[in-house]
Amino acid sequence: MTQPPSRQPSRGRGQPPVFDEPMRAAYLDLIRHGMHLGDAATQLGINRVTPRRQTRIDREFAAALREARVVGQKVRQEGVPHGEYRYNILKCRCPKCTRAATEGRANRRATQDPPPGEDGGQVHPIRPVVAESVPSFLLARAS
């Protein structure tokens, strides 16, 4: 009996994989350099859902993506200039950011309207209530 010619095992039906190992490495590299997930997928020419779907299938890729996202977030944060935004949002406590936040708060407080009752607040006189009977006096006093 003759054997059939050797061939590679069939992958099954459908198209060949789009998100293969070199594509995954390129995707993770873009994420590590601070690119957002959707933007990295668009740049590589794949659907933005494809990497998310791959994280459900491949645990090693999911762990690598988590690590790349942390590194990419730090890279993006380093690109933000020091100032009040970085103090309030990114929690940077360097002297430059602290000084900018303090000056910003002081400027906003200086331009704010004074609270009522202080310098320019309105005071309304209390008008006496003329009571016709005891129940109406109690109602006026309760209100």
GROMACS .gro file of N, CA and C in nm:
model
  429
    1MET      N    1   0.084  -0.116   0.000
    1MET     CA    2   0.000   0.000   0.000
    1MET      C    3   0.090   0.124   0.000
    2THR      N    4   0.056   0.220  -0.080
    2THR     CA    5   0.137   0.341  -0.090
    2THR      C    6   0.084   0.447   0.005
    3GLN      N    7   0.175   0.525   0.058
    3GLN     CA    8   0.137   0.633   0.150
    3GLN      C    9   0.112   0.760   0.072
    4PRO      N   10   0.018   0.841   0.117
    4PRO     CA   11  -0.006   0.968   0.048
    4PRO      C   12   0.114   1.059   0.065
    5PRO      N   13   0.133   1.151  -0.028
    5PRO     CA   14   0.247   1.243  -0.016
    5PRO      C   15   0.236   1.324   0.112
    6SER      N   16   0.353   1.348   0.175
    6SER     CA   17   0.352   1.423   0.302
    6SER      C   18   0.321   1.570   0.275
    7ARG      N   19   0.243   1.623   0.358
    7ARG     CA   20   0.208   1.764   0.348
    7ARG      C   21   0.191   1.819   0.488
    8GLN      N   22   0.185   1.948   0.497
    8GLN     CA   23   0.173   2.009   0.628
    8GLN      C   24   0.033   1.985   0.682
    9PRO      N   25   0.022   1.976   0.815
    9PRO     CA   26  -0.111   1.952   0.871
    9PRO      C   27  -0.204   2.068   0.840
   10SER      N   28  -0.325   2.036   0.815
   10SER     CA   29  -0.425   2.136   0.781
   10SER      C   30  -0.462   2.217   0.905
   11ARG      N   31  -0.477   2.346   0.886
   11ARG     CA   32  -0.516   2.434   0.996
   11ARG      C   33  -0.667   2.434   1.012
   12GLY      N   34  -0.733   2.377   0.921
   12GLY     CA   35  -0.878   2.378   0.926
   12GLY      C   36  -0.931   2.477   0.823
   13ARG      N   37  -1.053   2.514   0.839
   13ARG     CA   38  -1.116   2.604   0.744
   13ARG      C   39  -1.082   2.747   0.777
   14GLY      N   40  -1.101   2.835   0.682
   14GLY     CA   41  -1.082   2.978   0.706
   14GLY      C   42  -0.953   3.031   0.650
   15GLN      N   43  -0.928   3.155   0.679
   15GLN     CA   44  -0.810   3.223   0.628
   15GLN      C   45  -0.691   3.201   0.720
   16PRO      N   46  -0.571   3.225   0.670
   16PRO     CA   47  -0.453   3.211   0.755
   16PRO      C   48  -0.455   3.318   0.864
   17PRO      N   49  -0.388   3.296   0.977
   17PRO     CA   50  -0.393   3.391   1.087
   17PRO      C   51  -0.332   3.526   1.048
   18VAL      N   52  -0.398   3.632   1.091
   18VAL     CA   53  -0.351   3.767   1.063
   18VAL      C   54  -0.259   3.816   1.174
   19PHE      N   55  -0.289   3.775   1.296
   19PHE     CA   56  -0.217   3.824   1.413
   19PHE      C   57  -0.116   3.718   1.458
   20ASP      N   58  -0.017   3.692   1.372
   20ASP     CA   59   0.083   3.591   1.402
   20ASP      C   60   0.190   3.649   1.495
   21GLU      N   61   0.291   3.570   1.523
   21GLU     CA   62   0.393   3.608   1.623
   21GLU      C   63   0.468   3.737   1.588
   22PRO      N   64   0.515   3.758   1.464
   22PRO     CA   65   0.582   3.886   1.435
   22PRO      C   66   0.488   4.006   1.449
   23MET      N   67   0.362   3.987   1.415
   23MET     CA   68   0.264   4.095   1.428
   23MET      C   69   0.239   4.127   1.575
   24ARG      N   70   0.234   4.024   1.660
   24ARG     CA   71   0.216   4.045   1.804
   24ARG      C   72   0.333   4.123   1.862
   25ALA      N   73   0.454   4.085   1.822
   25ALA     CA   74   0.573   4.155   1.872
   25ALA      C   75   0.572   4.302   1.830
   26ALA      N   76   0.532   4.329   1.707
   26ALA     CA   77   0.525   4.467   1.659
   26ALA      C   78   0.418   4.545   1.735
   27TYR      N   79   0.306   4.481   1.763
   27TYR     CA   80   0.197   4.545   1.837
   27TYR      C   81   0.243   4.581   1.979
   28LEU      N   82   0.306   4.486   2.047
   28LEU     CA   83   0.355   4.512   2.183
   28LEU      C   84   0.461   4.620   2.184
   29ASP      N   85   0.543   4.625   2.082
   29ASP     CA   86   0.647   4.727   2.074
   29ASP      C   87   0.585   4.867   2.060
   30LEU      N   88   0.481   4.878   1.979
   30LEU     CA   89   0.412   5.008   1.965
   30LEU      C   90   0.347   5.051   2.096
   31ILE      N   91   0.289   4.956   2.168
   31ILE     CA   92   0.225   4.987   2.296
   31ILE      C   93   0.331   5.032   2.397
   32ARG      N   94   0.447   4.966   2.398
   32ARG     CA   95   0.555   5.005   2.491
   32ARG      C   96   0.607   5.145   2.463
   33HIS      N   97   0.597   5.190   2.341
   33HIS     CA   98   0.645   5.323   2.305
   33HIS      C   99   0.541   5.431   2.327
   34GLY      N  100   0.429   5.396   2.393
   34GLY     CA  101   0.332   5.496   2.432
   34GLY      C  102   0.212   5.512   2.341
   35MET      N  103   0.195   5.429   2.243
   35MET     CA  104   0.080   5.441   2.153
   35MET      C  105  -0.042   5.377   2.218
   36HIS      N  106  -0.159   5.430   2.191
   36HIS     CA  107  -0.283   5.375   2.243
   36HIS      C  108  -0.317   5.246   2.169
   37LEU      N  109  -0.399   5.160   2.231
   37LEU     CA  110  -0.427   5.028   2.176
   37LEU      C  111  -0.490   5.034   2.037
   38GLY      N  112  -0.592   5.115   2.021
   38GLY     CA  113  -0.659   5.125   1.892
   38GLY      C  114  -0.569   5.184   1.784
   39ASP      N  115  -0.489   5.283   1.822
   39ASP     CA  116  -0.398   5.344   1.725
   39ASP      C  117  -0.291   5.245   1.678
   40ALA      N  118  -0.240   5.163   1.769
   40ALA     CA  119  -0.139   5.064   1.732
   40ALA      C  120  -0.198   4.960   1.637
   41ALA      N  121  -0.321   4.918   1.664
   41ALA     CA  122  -0.385   4.820   1.576
   41ALA      C  123  -0.408   4.880   1.438
   42THR      N  124  -0.452   5.004   1.433
   42THR     CA  125  -0.475   5.071   1.304
   42THR      C  126  -0.346   5.084   1.225
   43GLN      N  127  -0.238   5.119   1.293
   43GLN     CA  128  -0.110   5.136   1.224
   43GLN      C  129  -0.062   5.004   1.165
   44LEU      N  130  -0.091   4.893   1.233
   44LEU     CA  131  -0.049   4.762   1.181
   44LEU      C  132  -0.146   4.705   1.078
   45GLY      N  133  -0.261   4.769   1.061
   45GLY     CA  134  -0.356   4.725   0.960
   45GLY      C  135  -0.444   4.609   1.006
   46ILE      N  136  -0.465   4.598   1.136
   46ILE     CA  137  -0.552   4.493   1.188
   46ILE      C  138  -0.671   4.557   1.258
   47ASN      N  139  -0.774   4.478   1.280
   47ASN     CA  140  -0.889   4.527   1.352
   47ASN      C  141  -0.851   4.548   1.498
   48ARG      N  142  -0.905   4.652   1.561
   48ARG     CA  143  -0.865   4.681   1.698
   48ARG      C  144  -0.916   4.579   1.798
   49VAL      N  145  -1.009   4.493   1.759
   49VAL     CA  146  -1.061   4.389   1.848
   49VAL      C  147  -0.969   4.266   1.848
   50THR      N  148  -0.891   4.249   1.745
   50THR     CA  149  -0.808   4.130   1.729
   50THR      C  150  -0.712   4.109   1.847
   51PRO      N  151  -0.636   4.210   1.890
   51PRO     CA  152  -0.548   4.187   2.006
   51PRO      C  153  -0.624   4.154   2.134
   52ARG      N  154  -0.739   4.217   2.154
   52ARG     CA  155  -0.819   4.189   2.273
   52ARG      C  156  -0.868   4.045   2.271
   53ARG      N  157  -0.907   3.998   2.155
   53ARG     CA  158  -0.952   3.859   2.142
   53ARG      C  159  -0.835   3.764   2.169
   54GLN      N  160  -0.716   3.802   2.126
   54GLN     CA  161  -0.597   3.718   2.146
   54GLN      C  162  -0.562   3.707   2.294
   55THR      N  163  -0.591   3.812   2.372
   55THR     CA  164  -0.562   3.804   2.516
   55THR      C  165  -0.648   3.699   2.586
   56ARG      N  166  -0.766   3.673   2.532
   56ARG     CA  167  -0.853   3.571   2.591
   56ARG      C  168  -0.804   3.430   2.559
   57ILE      N  169  -0.733   3.417   2.447
   57ILE     CA  170  -0.686   3.287   2.401
   57ILE      C  171  -0.548   3.255   2.458
   58ASP      N  172  -0.459   3.352   2.455
   58ASP     CA  173  -0.318   3.330   2.489
   58ASP      C  174  -0.283   3.407   2.617
   59ARG      N  175  -0.261   3.334   2.726
   59ARG     CA  176  -0.231   3.398   2.854
   59ARG      C  177  -0.094   3.466   2.854
   60GLU      N  178   0.001   3.412   2.783
   60GLU     CA  179   0.133   3.476   2.776
   60GLU      C  180   0.124   3.611   2.706
   61PHE      N  181   0.048   3.617   2.599
   61PHE     CA  182   0.030   3.745   2.529
   61PHE      C  183  -0.045   3.844   2.619
   62ALA      N  184  -0.142   3.796   2.695
   62ALA     CA  185  -0.216   3.884   2.786
   62ALA      C  186  -0.124   3.944   2.890
   63ALA      N  187  -0.034   3.864   2.946
   63ALA     CA  188   0.061   3.915   3.045
   63ALA      C  189   0.158   4.015   2.981
   64ALA      N  190   0.204   3.984   2.861
   64ALA     CA  191   0.295   4.075   2.791
   64ALA      C  192   0.225   4.207   2.758
   65LEU      N  193   0.098   4.200   2.722
   65LEU     CA  194   0.023   4.322   2.692
   65LEU      C  195   0.004   4.407   2.817
   66ARG      N  196  -0.025   4.345   2.931
   66ARG     CA  197  -0.039   4.420   3.056
   66ARG      C  198   0.090   4.494   3.089
   67GLU      N  199   0.202   4.425   3.074
   67GLU     CA  200   0.333   4.487   3.102
   67GLU      C  201   0.362   4.600   3.004
   68ALA      N  202   0.329   4.580   2.879
   68ALA     CA  203   0.353   4.683   2.777
   68ALA      C  204   0.266   4.805   2.801
   69ARG      N  205   0.143   4.786   2.848
   69ARG     CA  206   0.054   4.899   2.876
   69ARG      C  207   0.108   4.983   2.992
   70VAL      N  208   0.162   4.918   3.095
   70VAL     CA  209   0.219   4.992   3.207
   70VAL      C  210   0.338   5.076   3.161
   71VAL      N  211   0.425   5.015   3.082
   71VAL     CA  212   0.542   5.087   3.031
   71VAL      C  213   0.498   5.201   2.939
   72GLY      N  214   0.401   5.175   2.852
   72GLY     CA  215   0.353   5.278   2.760
   72GLY      C  216   0.288   5.394   2.832
   73GLN      N  217   0.216   5.366   2.941
   73GLN     CA  218   0.154   5.475   3.018
   73GLN      C  219   0.261   5.563   3.081
   74LYS      N  220   0.367   5.502   3.132
   74LYS     CA  221   0.476   5.582   3.190
   74LYS      C  222   0.544   5.667   3.083
   75VAL      N  223   0.559   5.612   2.963
   75VAL     CA  224   0.621   5.687   2.854
   75VAL      C  225   0.534   5.808   2.817
   76ARG      N  226   0.402   5.788   2.809
   76ARG     CA  227   0.311   5.899   2.779
   76ARG      C  228   0.313   6.004   2.887
   77GLN      N  229   0.319   5.963   3.014
   77GLN     CA  230   0.319   6.059   3.124
   77GLN      C  231   0.446   6.142   3.126
   78GLU      N  232   0.557   6.083   3.086
   78GLU     CA  233   0.682   6.158   3.083
   78GLU      C  234   0.679   6.268   2.976
   79GLY      N  235   0.593   6.253   2.876
   79GLY     CA  236   0.583   6.354   2.771
   79GLY      C  237   0.499   6.474   2.811
   80VAL      N  238   0.428   6.467   2.924
   80VAL     CA  239   0.343   6.577   2.968
   80VAL      C  240   0.430   6.679   3.041
   81PRO      N  241   0.422   6.808   3.005
   81PRO     CA  242   0.506   6.908   3.072
   81PRO      C  243   0.466   6.926   3.219
   82HIS      N  244   0.562   6.965   3.299
   82HIS     CA  245   0.537   6.988   3.442
   82HIS      C  246   0.449   7.112   3.458
   83GLY      N  247   0.350   7.100   3.543
   83GLY     CA  248   0.260   7.212   3.568
   83GLY      C  249   0.142   7.167   3.652
   84GLU      N  250   0.038   7.250   3.655
   84GLU     CA  251  -0.078   7.223   3.739
   84GLU      C  252  -0.151   7.095   3.696
   85TYR      N  253  -0.163   7.072   3.565
   85TYR     CA  254  -0.230   6.952   3.517
   85TYR      C  255  -0.157   6.827   3.567
   86ARG      N  256  -0.028   6.827   3.556
   86ARG     CA  257   0.049   6.710   3.599
   86ARG      C  258   0.038   6.690   3.750
   87TYR      N  259   0.028   6.797   3.827
   87TYR     CA  260   0.011   6.787   3.972
   87TYR      C  261  -0.124   6.725   4.005
   88ASN      N  262  -0.231   6.777   3.944
   88ASN     CA  263  -0.366   6.734   3.978
   88ASN      C  264  -0.401   6.597   3.920
   89ILE      N  265  -0.368   6.572   3.797
   89ILE     CA  266  -0.412   6.450   3.729
   89ILE      C  267  -0.312   6.336   3.742
   90LEU      N  268  -0.185   6.365   3.720
   90LEU     CA  269  -0.084   6.259   3.721
   90LEU      C  270  -0.017   6.243   3.857
   91LYS      N  271  -0.055   6.325   3.954
   91LYS     CA  272  -0.006   6.316   4.092
   91LYS      C  273   0.145   6.335   4.103
   92CYS      N  274   0.200   6.422   4.020
   92CYS     CA  275   0.343   6.455   4.028
   92CYS      C  276   0.361   6.555   4.142
   93ARG      N  277   0.453   6.530   4.231
   93ARG     CA  278   0.473   6.617   4.346
   93ARG      C  279   0.611   6.683   4.345
   94CYS      N  280   0.665   6.703   4.227
   94CYS     CA  281   0.793   6.772   4.217
   94CYS      C  282   0.772   6.920   4.253
   95PRO      N  283   0.878   6.993   4.289
   95PRO     CA  284   0.862   7.134   4.328
   95PRO      C  285   0.798   7.221   4.221
   96LYS      N  286   0.829   7.195   4.095
   96LYS     CA  287   0.774   7.276   3.987
   96LYS      C  288   0.622   7.258   3.974
   97CYS      N  289   0.575   7.135   3.980
   97CYS     CA  290   0.432   7.108   3.970
   97CYS      C  291   0.358   7.159   4.093
   98THR      N  292   0.418   7.143   4.211
   98THR     CA  293   0.356   7.191   4.334
   98THR      C  294   0.340   7.341   4.332
   99ARG      N  295   0.443   7.412   4.288
   99ARG     CA  296   0.437   7.558   4.280
   99ARG      C  297   0.331   7.603   4.179
  100ALA      N  298   0.323   7.536   4.066
  100ALA     CA  299   0.224   7.572   3.964
  100ALA      C  300   0.082   7.550   4.016
  101ALA      N  301   0.059   7.441   4.089
  101ALA     CA  302  -0.074   7.414   4.143
  101ALA      C  303  -0.112   7.516   4.249
  102THR      N  304  -0.015   7.554   4.334
  102THR     CA  305  -0.042   7.653   4.439
  102THR      C  306  -0.076   7.788   4.378
  103GLU      N  307  -0.001   7.829   4.277
  103GLU     CA  308  -0.028   7.957   4.211
  103GLU      C  309  -0.163   7.954   4.139
  104GLY      N  310  -0.195   7.844   4.077
  104GLY     CA  311  -0.322   7.832   4.007
  104GLY      C  312  -0.440   7.843   4.101
  105ARG      N  313  -0.432   7.775   4.216
  105ARG     CA  314  -0.539   7.784   4.316
  105ARG      C  315  -0.552   7.927   4.368
  106ALA      N  316  -0.440   7.991   4.397
  106ALA     CA  317  -0.443   8.128   4.450
  106ALA      C  318  -0.505   8.224   4.348
  107ASN      N  319  -0.474   8.208   4.221
  107ASN     CA  320  -0.531   8.295   4.118
  107ASN      C  321  -0.682   8.272   4.103
  108ARG      N  322  -0.725   8.147   4.110
  108ARG     CA  323  -0.868   8.121   4.100
  108ARG      C  324  -0.944   8.178   4.220
  109ARG      N  325  -0.887   8.169   4.338
  109ARG     CA  326  -0.953   8.223   4.457
  109ARG      C  327  -0.959   8.374   4.453
  110ALA      N  328  -0.859   8.439   4.395
  110ALA     CA  329  -0.856   8.585   4.389
  110ALA      C  330  -0.961   8.638   4.292
  111THR      N  331  -0.990   8.563   4.186
  111THR     CA  332  -1.086   8.611   4.087
  111THR      C  333  -1.228   8.564   4.115
  112GLN      N  334  -1.246   8.481   4.217
  112GLN     CA  335  -1.377   8.429   4.251
  112GLN      C  336  -1.462   8.537   4.317
  113ASP      N  337  -1.594   8.530   4.298
  113ASP     CA  338  -1.685   8.622   4.365
  113ASP      C  339  -1.683   8.593   4.515
  114PRO      N  340  -1.693   8.699   4.599
  114PRO     CA  341  -1.694   8.674   4.743
  114PRO      C  342  -1.824   8.604   4.783
  115PRO      N  343  -1.818   8.522   4.885
  115PRO     CA  344  -1.940   8.453   4.929
  115PRO      C  345  -2.042   8.551   4.985
  116PRO      N  346  -2.170   8.516   4.982
  116PRO     CA  347  -2.274   8.606   5.033
  116PRO      C  348  -2.251   8.636   5.181
  117GLY      N  349  -2.282   8.760   5.219
  117GLY     CA  350  -2.265   8.801   5.357
  117GLY      C  351  -2.133   8.871   5.381
  118GLU      N  352  -2.039   8.856   5.291
  118GLU     CA  353  -1.910   8.922   5.303
  118GLU      C  354  -1.895   9.018   5.186
  119ASP      N  355  -1.848   9.136   5.211
  119ASP     CA  356  -1.814   9.234   5.106
  119ASP      C  357  -1.905   9.225   4.984
  120GLY      N  358  -2.017   9.284   4.990
  120GLY     CA  359  -2.102   9.289   4.872
  120GLY      C  360  -2.217   9.191   4.874
  121GLY      N  361  -2.232   9.115   4.980
  121GLY     CA  362  -2.343   9.023   4.987
  121GLY      C  363  -2.475   9.099   5.011
  122GLN      N  364  -2.583   9.041   4.974
  122GLN     CA  365  -2.713   9.106   4.992
  122GLN      C  366  -2.777   9.058   5.122
  123VAL      N  367  -2.832   9.155   5.198
  123VAL     CA  368  -2.902   9.124   5.321
  123VAL      C  369  -3.045   9.169   5.305
  124HIS      N  370  -3.138   9.079   5.325
  124HIS     CA  371  -3.279   9.112   5.311
  124HIS      C  372  -3.339   9.135   5.449
  125PRO      N  373  -3.415   9.245   5.465
  125PRO     CA  374  -3.476   9.271   5.596
  125PRO      C  375  -3.589   9.171   5.623
  126ILE      N  376  -3.608   9.139   5.749
  126ILE     CA  377  -3.715   9.049   5.789
  126ILE      C  378  -3.839   9.135   5.814
  127ARG      N  379  -3.945   9.099   5.747
  127ARG     CA  380  -4.069   9.174   5.763
  127ARG      C  381  -4.151   9.110   5.875
  128PRO      N  382  -4.206   9.190   5.961
  128PRO     CA  383  -4.287   9.132   6.069
  128PRO      C  384  -4.417   9.075   6.012
  129VAL      N  385  -4.459   8.963   6.066
  129VAL     CA  386  -4.581   8.899   6.023
  129VAL      C  387  -4.693   8.942   6.118
  130VAL      N  388  -4.798   8.995   6.060
  130VAL     CA  389  -4.913   9.036   6.140
  130VAL      C  390  -5.006   8.915   6.148
  131ALA      N  391  -5.026   8.867   6.270
  131ALA     CA  392  -5.108   8.748   6.289
  131ALA      C  393  -5.251   8.788   6.319
  132GLU      N  394  -5.344   8.722   6.254
  132GLU     CA  395  -5.485   8.749   6.277
  132GLU      C  396  -5.540   8.657   6.385
  133SER      N  397  -5.486   8.538   6.394
  133SER     CA  398  -5.531   8.446   6.497
  133SER      C  399  -5.412   8.361   6.542
  134VAL      N  400  -5.429   8.282   6.642
  134VAL     CA  401  -5.322   8.200   6.696
  134VAL      C  402  -5.273   8.098   6.595
  135PRO      N  403  -5.359   8.024   6.524
  135PRO     CA  404  -5.308   7.926   6.427
  135PRO      C  405  -5.229   7.992   6.314
  136SER      N  406  -5.274   8.110   6.266
  136SER     CA  407  -5.199   8.174   6.158
  136SER      C  408  -5.063   8.222   6.209
  137PHE      N  409  -5.056   8.262   6.335
  137PHE     CA  410  -4.929   8.303   6.393
  137PHE      C  411  -4.833   8.184   6.398
  138LEU      N  412  -4.882   8.067   6.437
  138LEU     CA  413  -4.798   7.949   6.443
  138LEU      C  414  -4.752   7.906   6.303
  139LEU      N  415  -4.841   7.917   6.204
  139LEU     CA  416  -4.803   7.883   6.067
  139LEU      C  417  -4.697   7.978   6.015
  140ALA      N  418  -4.710   8.105   6.042
  140ALA     CA  419  -4.613   8.202   5.996
  140ALA      C  420  -4.480   8.182   6.065
  141ARG      N  421  -4.483   8.144   6.189
  141ARG     CA  422  -4.360   8.123   6.263
  141ARG      C  423  -4.290   7.994   6.216
  142ALA      N  424  -4.367   7.896   6.178
  142ALA     CA  425  -4.308   7.769   6.133
  142ALA      C  426  -4.244   7.780   5.995
  143SER      N  427  -4.289   7.876   5.917
  143SER     CA  428  -4.235   7.884   5.781
  143SER      C  429  -4.109   7.962   5.770
   0.00000   0.00000   0.00000
